[in-house]
Structures are given as C-alpha cells and as structure tokens.
Amino acid sequence: MKELKALTIAGYLEGLSFILLLGVAMPIRHYFDISEPVRYLGMTHGVLFIAYVVILMSTASKVKMPLWGMPGGVIAALLPFGPFVFDRMLKKVVVK
C-alpha cells in the first residue's frame, strides 16, 4: 500500500502545517504584530494542501476507496486535526 502511505504522510504534513499556522503563526501576528510567520507558514500550508488533494485524487484512483473517501478527505483537510482523523477512518475501511 505505497499509495496509502504517501497519502498518510501528505495528510500529516498538511495537518501539522495547518495547526502551526493557526496555533503559532496567527497568535504571533495578532499579539506581537509580526506577520512573517503567517506569510511563510501560510504559503507552505497552501502548497501542502494542494499536494494533499492531488495525492488524494491519485490514491482514490489506485486504491479501492469508499464513496465518501474523496469528499471526506477534502473536508478533513479544511478542519484542524481533520487529516489525522480521516487517515485513521480510511485505514479502518481500506486496510483489512
């Protein structure tokens, strides 16, 4: 399951970048008026989000993913901690 491993890694990186953006960079910007962390983490998160969606589409075509897999993965990427929960749910269904 090489494809599923790539999706897991991409999801964890995307989820971590989102948590860092919301939990570290945004407070630094609002409390200390320093916007550089938001600029760099925001750009990194954007690239990782696009990469995650592309890998999700590729994985969906190669692995027998349930019908809810593709929209669920995209919605999960929009929520903090979403990719972590989605990965666990997907592995319960796909890997048996």
mmCIF file of C-alpha atoms in Angstrom:
data_model
loop_
_atom_site.group_PDB
_atom_site.id
_atom_site.type_symbol
_atom_site.label_atom_id
_atom_site.label_comp_id
_atom_site.label_asym_id
_atom_site.label_seq_id
_atom_site.Cartn_x
_atom_site.Cartn_y
_atom_site.Cartn_z
ATOM 1 C CA MET A 1 0.000 0.000 0.000
ATOM 2 C CA LYS A 2 2.561 2.539 -1.163
ATOM 3 C CA GLU A 3 -0.162 4.941 -2.286
ATOM 4 C CA LEU A 4 -1.851 4.896 1.097
ATOM 5 C CA LYS A 5 1.465 5.613 2.831
ATOM 6 C CA ALA A 6 2.051 8.656 0.593
ATOM 7 C CA LEU A 7 -1.447 9.908 1.448
ATOM 8 C CA THR A 8 -0.766 9.430 5.155
ATOM 9 C CA ILE A 9 2.491 11.371 5.014
ATOM 10 C CA ALA A 10 0.945 14.181 2.952
ATOM 11 C CA GLY A 11 -2.039 14.355 5.310
ATOM 12 C CA TYR A 12 0.127 14.529 8.410
ATOM 13 C CA LEU A 13 2.318 17.261 6.917
ATOM 14 C CA GLU A 14 -0.723 19.243 5.768
ATOM 15 C CA GLY A 15 -2.441 18.849 9.124
ATOM 16 C CA LEU A 16 0.663 19.847 11.044
ATOM 17 C CA SER A 17 1.183 22.926 8.879
ATOM 18 C CA PHE A 18 -2.433 23.976 9.481
ATOM 19 C CA ILE A 19 -2.106 23.533 13.244
ATOM 20 C CA LEU A 20 1.146 25.521 13.272
ATOM 21 C CA LEU A 21 -0.458 28.235 11.176
ATOM 22 C CA LEU A 22 -3.460 28.559 13.484
ATOM 23 C CA GLY A 23 -1.737 27.857 16.798
ATOM 24 C CA VAL A 24 1.627 29.590 16.397
ATOM 25 C CA ALA A 25 1.780 31.973 13.447
ATOM 26 C CA MET A 26 -1.614 33.633 13.884
ATOM 27 C CA PRO A 27 -1.111 34.416 17.605
ATOM 28 C CA ILE A 28 2.357 35.822 16.836
ATOM 29 C CA ARG A 29 0.808 38.025 14.181
ATOM 30 C CA HIS A 30 -2.007 39.309 16.381
ATOM 31 C CA TYR A 31 -0.190 39.677 19.700
ATOM 32 C CA PHE A 32 3.237 40.809 18.509
ATOM 33 C CA ASP A 33 2.315 42.337 15.121
ATOM 34 C CA ILE A 34 4.873 40.164 13.304
ATOM 35 C CA SER A 35 3.434 38.882 10.029
ATOM 36 C CA GLU A 36 6.379 36.904 8.610
ATOM 37 C CA PRO A 37 5.438 33.556 10.222
ATOM 38 C CA VAL A 38 1.947 33.780 8.709
ATOM 39 C CA ARG A 39 3.389 34.570 5.298
ATOM 40 C CA TYR A 40 5.805 31.632 5.258
ATOM 41 C CA LEU A 41 3.632 29.075 7.053
ATOM 42 C CA GLY A 42 0.621 30.139 5.009
ATOM 43 C CA MET A 43 2.478 29.600 1.769
ATOM 44 C CA THR A 44 3.831 26.260 2.980
ATOM 45 C CA HIS A 45 0.374 25.180 4.072
ATOM 46 C CA GLY A 46 -1.102 26.175 0.708
ATOM 47 C CA VAL A 47 1.451 24.100 -1.199
ATOM 48 C CA LEU A 48 0.934 21.134 1.149
ATOM 49 C CA PHE A 49 -2.855 21.431 0.813
ATOM 50 C CA ILE A 50 -2.660 21.285 -2.979
ATOM 51 C CA ALA A 51 -0.208 18.379 -2.805
ATOM 52 C CA TYR A 52 -2.527 16.554 -0.389
ATOM 53 C CA VAL A 53 -5.540 16.943 -2.692
ATOM 54 C CA VAL A 54 -3.524 15.757 -5.708
ATOM 55 C CA ILE A 55 -2.220 12.724 -3.786
ATOM 56 C CA LEU A 56 -5.760 12.066 -2.512
ATOM 57 C CA MET A 57 -7.092 12.006 -6.089
ATOM 58 C CA SER A 58 -4.259 9.739 -7.187
ATOM 59 C CA THR A 59 -4.800 7.381 -4.261
ATOM 60 C CA ALA A 60 -8.559 7.279 -4.849
ATOM 61 C CA SER A 61 -7.967 6.038 -8.377
ATOM 62 C CA LYS A 62 -5.449 3.357 -7.332
ATOM 63 C CA VAL A 63 -6.924 2.068 -4.062
ATOM 64 C CA LYS A 64 -10.461 0.820 -3.578
ATOM 65 C CA MET A 65 -11.574 3.839 -1.595
ATOM 66 C CA PRO A 66 -15.145 4.136 -0.281
ATOM 67 C CA LEU A 67 -17.503 6.629 -1.876
ATOM 68 C CA TRP A 68 -17.090 9.066 0.999
ATOM 69 C CA GLY A 69 -13.281 8.948 0.727
ATOM 70 C CA MET A 70 -12.664 11.729 -1.758
ATOM 71 C CA PRO A 71 -15.076 14.374 -0.387
ATOM 72 C CA GLY A 72 -14.266 13.309 3.169
ATOM 73 C CA GLY A 73 -10.557 13.828 2.597
ATOM 74 C CA VAL A 74 -11.063 17.314 1.168
ATOM 75 C CA ILE A 75 -13.408 18.326 4.000
ATOM 76 C CA ALA A 76 -10.991 16.867 6.553
ATOM 77 C CA ALA A 77 -8.185 18.994 5.133
ATOM 78 C CA LEU A 78 -10.228 22.113 5.884
ATOM 79 C CA LEU A 79 -10.530 21.268 9.594
ATOM 80 C CA PRO A 80 -7.832 21.353 12.263
ATOM 81 C CA PHE A 81 -6.849 17.752 13.112
ATOM 82 C CA GLY A 82 -9.077 16.613 10.229
ATOM 83 C CA PRO A 83 -6.393 14.802 8.208
ATOM 84 C CA PHE A 84 -5.393 12.772 11.267
ATOM 85 C CA VAL A 85 -8.968 11.606 11.890
ATOM 86 C CA PHE A 86 -9.562 10.962 8.177
ATOM 87 C CA ASP A 87 -6.411 8.852 7.904
ATOM 88 C CA ARG A 88 -7.482 6.675 10.813
ATOM 89 C CA MET A 89 -11.021 6.238 9.448
ATOM 90 C CA LEU A 90 -9.770 5.457 5.949
ATOM 91 C CA LYS A 91 -7.277 2.856 7.165
ATOM 92 C CA LYS A 92 -10.028 1.073 9.116
ATOM 93 C CA VAL A 93 -12.032 0.688 5.892
ATOM 94 C CA VAL A 94 -9.317 0.138 3.284
ATOM 95 C CA VAL A 95 -6.760 -1.956 5.177
ATOM 96 C CA LYS A 96 -8.422 -5.126 6.407
#
